[in-house]
Coordinates of C-alpha atoms in Angstrom, one line a residue:
T116 CA 1.9 -13.9 -9.9
G117 CA 4.4 -11.3 -11.0
H118 CA 8.1 -11.7 -10.9
F119 CA 8.1 -15.5 -10.8
P120 CA 5.9 -17.6 -13.1
V121 CA 3.0 -19.6 -11.8
T122 CA 4.1 -23.2 -11.6
S123 CA 0.9 -24.8 -10.2
G124 CA -2.4 -23.9 -8.7
K125 CA -5.0 -21.4 -9.8
I126 CA -5.8 -17.9 -8.8
W127 CA -9.3 -16.5 -9.2
F128 CA -10.2 -12.9 -8.8
N129 CA -13.7 -11.5 -9.1
G130 CA -14.9 -14.8 -10.5
K131 CA -12.3 -15.1 -13.3
P132 CA -9.0 -16.9 -13.6
F133 CA -6.1 -14.6 -12.9
T134 CA -2.8 -16.1 -14.0
Q135 CA 0.4 -15.1 -15.7
V136 CA 0.0 -11.4 -15.1
S137 CA 2.6 -8.7 -14.4
P138 CA 2.6 -6.6 -11.3
W139 CA 1.3 -3.7 -13.3
M140 CA -1.7 -5.8 -14.5
A141 CA -2.4 -6.8 -10.9
V142 CA -2.4 -3.1 -9.8
R143 CA -4.8 -2.3 -12.7
A144 CA -7.1 -5.1 -11.5
G145 CA -7.0 -3.7 -8.0
I146 CA -4.5 -5.9 -6.3
A147 CA -1.5 -4.3 -4.5
L148 CA 1.4 -5.1 -2.1
A149 CA 2.8 -3.2 0.8
P150 CA 6.2 -4.9 1.0
E151 CA 8.1 -6.0 4.1
E152 CA 11.1 -3.8 3.2
R153 CA 9.3 -0.5 2.7
K154 CA 12.5 1.6 2.4
T155 CA 14.0 -0.5 -0.4
Q156 CA 10.9 -2.0 -2.1
G157 CA 8.0 0.3 -1.3
L158 CA 9.0 3.9 -1.2
F159 CA 10.9 6.5 -3.2
L160 CA 12.7 8.0 -0.2
Q161 CA 14.0 11.0 -2.2
L162 CA 10.6 12.0 -3.3
G163 CA 8.0 13.9 -1.3
V164 CA 4.9 12.6 0.5
A165 CA 2.5 13.7 -2.2
L166 CA 4.3 12.0 -5.1
N167 CA 4.8 8.8 -3.1
I168 CA 1.1 8.6 -2.4
L169 CA 0.0 9.3 -6.0
L170 CA 2.7 7.4 -8.0
P171 CA 0.2 4.8 -9.4
R172 CA -2.1 7.6 -10.5
L173 CA 0.4 10.0 -12.1
R174 CA -0.8 9.2 -15.6
E175 CA -4.3 10.1 -14.8
L176 CA -3.1 13.3 -13.0
S177 CA -1.1 14.4 -16.1
K178 CA -2.5 17.2 -18.2
I179 CA -1.8 17.8 -21.8
F180 CA 1.8 17.1 -22.9
G181 CA 2.4 15.1 -19.8
L182 CA 2.4 18.1 -17.4
L183 CA 1.3 17.1 -13.9
D184 CA -1.8 18.6 -12.4
W185 CA -0.2 19.9 -9.2
I186 CA -3.4 21.3 -7.8
S187 CA -5.1 17.8 -8.0
I188 CA -2.0 16.1 -6.6
N189 CA -2.0 18.5 -3.7
N190 CA -5.7 18.2 -3.0
I191 CA -5.8 14.3 -3.3
S192 CA -2.7 13.7 -1.3
S193 CA -3.9 16.1 1.4
L194 CA -7.0 14.1 1.9
F195 CA -5.1 10.9 2.5
V196 CA -2.5 12.5 4.8
K197 CA -5.4 13.8 6.9
E198 CA -7.4 10.6 6.8
L199 CA -4.5 8.4 7.7
E200 CA -3.0 10.9 10.1
I201 CA 0.4 10.9 8.5
K202 CA 2.6 13.2 10.4
T203 CA 4.6 15.4 8.0
P204 CA 5.4 19.1 8.1
T205 CA 4.5 19.4 4.4
L206 CA 3.3 17.3 1.4
W207 CA 6.7 17.9 -0.2
Q208 CA 8.7 16.5 2.7
Q209 CA 11.1 13.8 1.6
V210 CA 9.8 10.5 2.8
R211 CA 13.3 9.5 4.2
Y212 CA 12.7 11.9 7.1
L213 CA 9.4 10.4 8.2
S214 CA 9.1 7.9 11.0
G215 CA 8.7 4.2 10.2
G216 CA 5.0 4.3 11.1
N217 CA 4.3 7.3 8.9
Q218 CA 6.2 5.7 6.1
Q219 CA 4.1 2.6 6.4
K220 CA 0.9 4.6 6.5
L221 CA 2.1 6.4 3.4
I222 CA 2.3 3.1 1.5
L223 CA -1.2 2.3 2.7
A224 CA -2.3 5.7 1.5
R225 CA -0.9 5.0 -2.0
W226 CA -3.0 1.9 -2.5
L227 CA -6.1 3.5 -0.9
A228 CA -5.7 6.4 -3.3
K229 CA -5.5 3.9 -6.2
E230 CA -8.7 2.3 -4.9
C231 CA -7.3 -1.2 -4.7
K232 CA -9.7 -4.1 -3.8
V233 CA -7.1 -6.5 -2.3
L234 CA -4.1 -5.3 -0.4
F235 CA -1.3 -7.7 0.6
L236 CA 0.5 -6.5 3.7
D237 CA 3.9 -8.1 4.3
E238 CA 4.9 -7.5 7.9
P239 CA 2.8 -4.3 8.1
T240 CA 4.1 -3.2 11.5
R241 CA 7.8 -4.3 11.4
G242 CA 10.0 -1.5 12.5
V243 CA 7.1 0.7 13.8
D244 CA 6.8 2.0 17.3
V245 CA 4.0 0.9 19.6
S246 CA 1.7 3.9 18.9
G247 CA 2.4 3.6 15.2
K248 CA 1.4 -0.1 15.3
R249 CA -1.9 0.8 17.0
E250 CA -2.7 3.4 14.4
I251 CA -1.9 1.0 11.5
M252 CA -4.0 -1.8 13.1
K253 CA -6.9 0.6 13.6
L254 CA -6.6 1.7 10.0
I255 CA -6.6 -1.9 8.7
R256 CA -9.7 -2.7 10.8
K257 CA -11.5 0.4 9.6
K258 CA -10.7 -0.2 5.9
A259 CA -11.7 -3.9 6.2
A260 CA -15.0 -2.9 7.7
E261 CA -15.5 -0.6 4.6
G262 CA -15.0 -3.5 2.3
L263 CA -11.3 -3.6 1.4
S264 CA -9.8 -7.1 1.6
F265 CA -6.4 -7.7 3.2
I266 CA -4.0 -10.6 3.1
V267 CA -1.6 -10.1 5.9
I268 CA 1.7 -11.9 6.2
S269 CA 3.2 -11.5 9.7
S270 CA 5.4 -13.2 12.2
E271 CA 3.5 -11.4 15.0
A272 CA 0.9 -13.8 16.3
E273 CA -0.9 -11.2 18.4
E274 CA -1.2 -8.9 15.4
L275 CA -2.7 -11.6 13.2
L276 CA -5.2 -12.6 15.9
E277 CA -6.2 -8.9 16.3
I278 CA -7.0 -8.2 12.6
C279 CA -7.6 -11.4 10.8
D280 CA -11.0 -13.2 10.2
R281 CA -9.2 -16.3 9.0
L282 CA -5.7 -17.6 9.6
M283 CA -3.8 -20.0 7.4
V284 CA -0.4 -21.4 8.0
L285 CA 1.7 -22.1 4.9
S286 CA 4.8 -24.2 4.9
R287 CA 6.9 -25.3 1.9
G288 CA 4.1 -24.2 -0.4
E289 CA 1.3 -26.1 1.3

């Protein structure tokens, strides 16, 4: 659901029908997407690492009159940078200067910080070097073992075999 209306079929989430919702409603319910095109669809390249991680939580990190709680932003984003081993000289480094692997881990950090329950990963390691791919795959396995659900879309067969419990092939909507 989201940009295009549901034309057939049903989606159930936590035992309830889940249809005709906006992307914002999906995020509030705990469903998020790490898009294939991270630079154009997933990141705000001109913003720093901390704000990119905490964008979905900025409302709750706003104090009175909409002023941001920079201490909380710094503390929370630091935790995720450390946990996901995002290599950055500072939390305020513009995301455009990070490597592809660190940019991808940053998107994962965003949705982990939002405490999503289901995370769609569209080509999670595209454009990422070999060591970055290993780190991302390790992180996905770790978070899946902790109870986070992933739906992975990938053209990399080895990647799917490494991280998936179940594989489904979809073609022309079936």
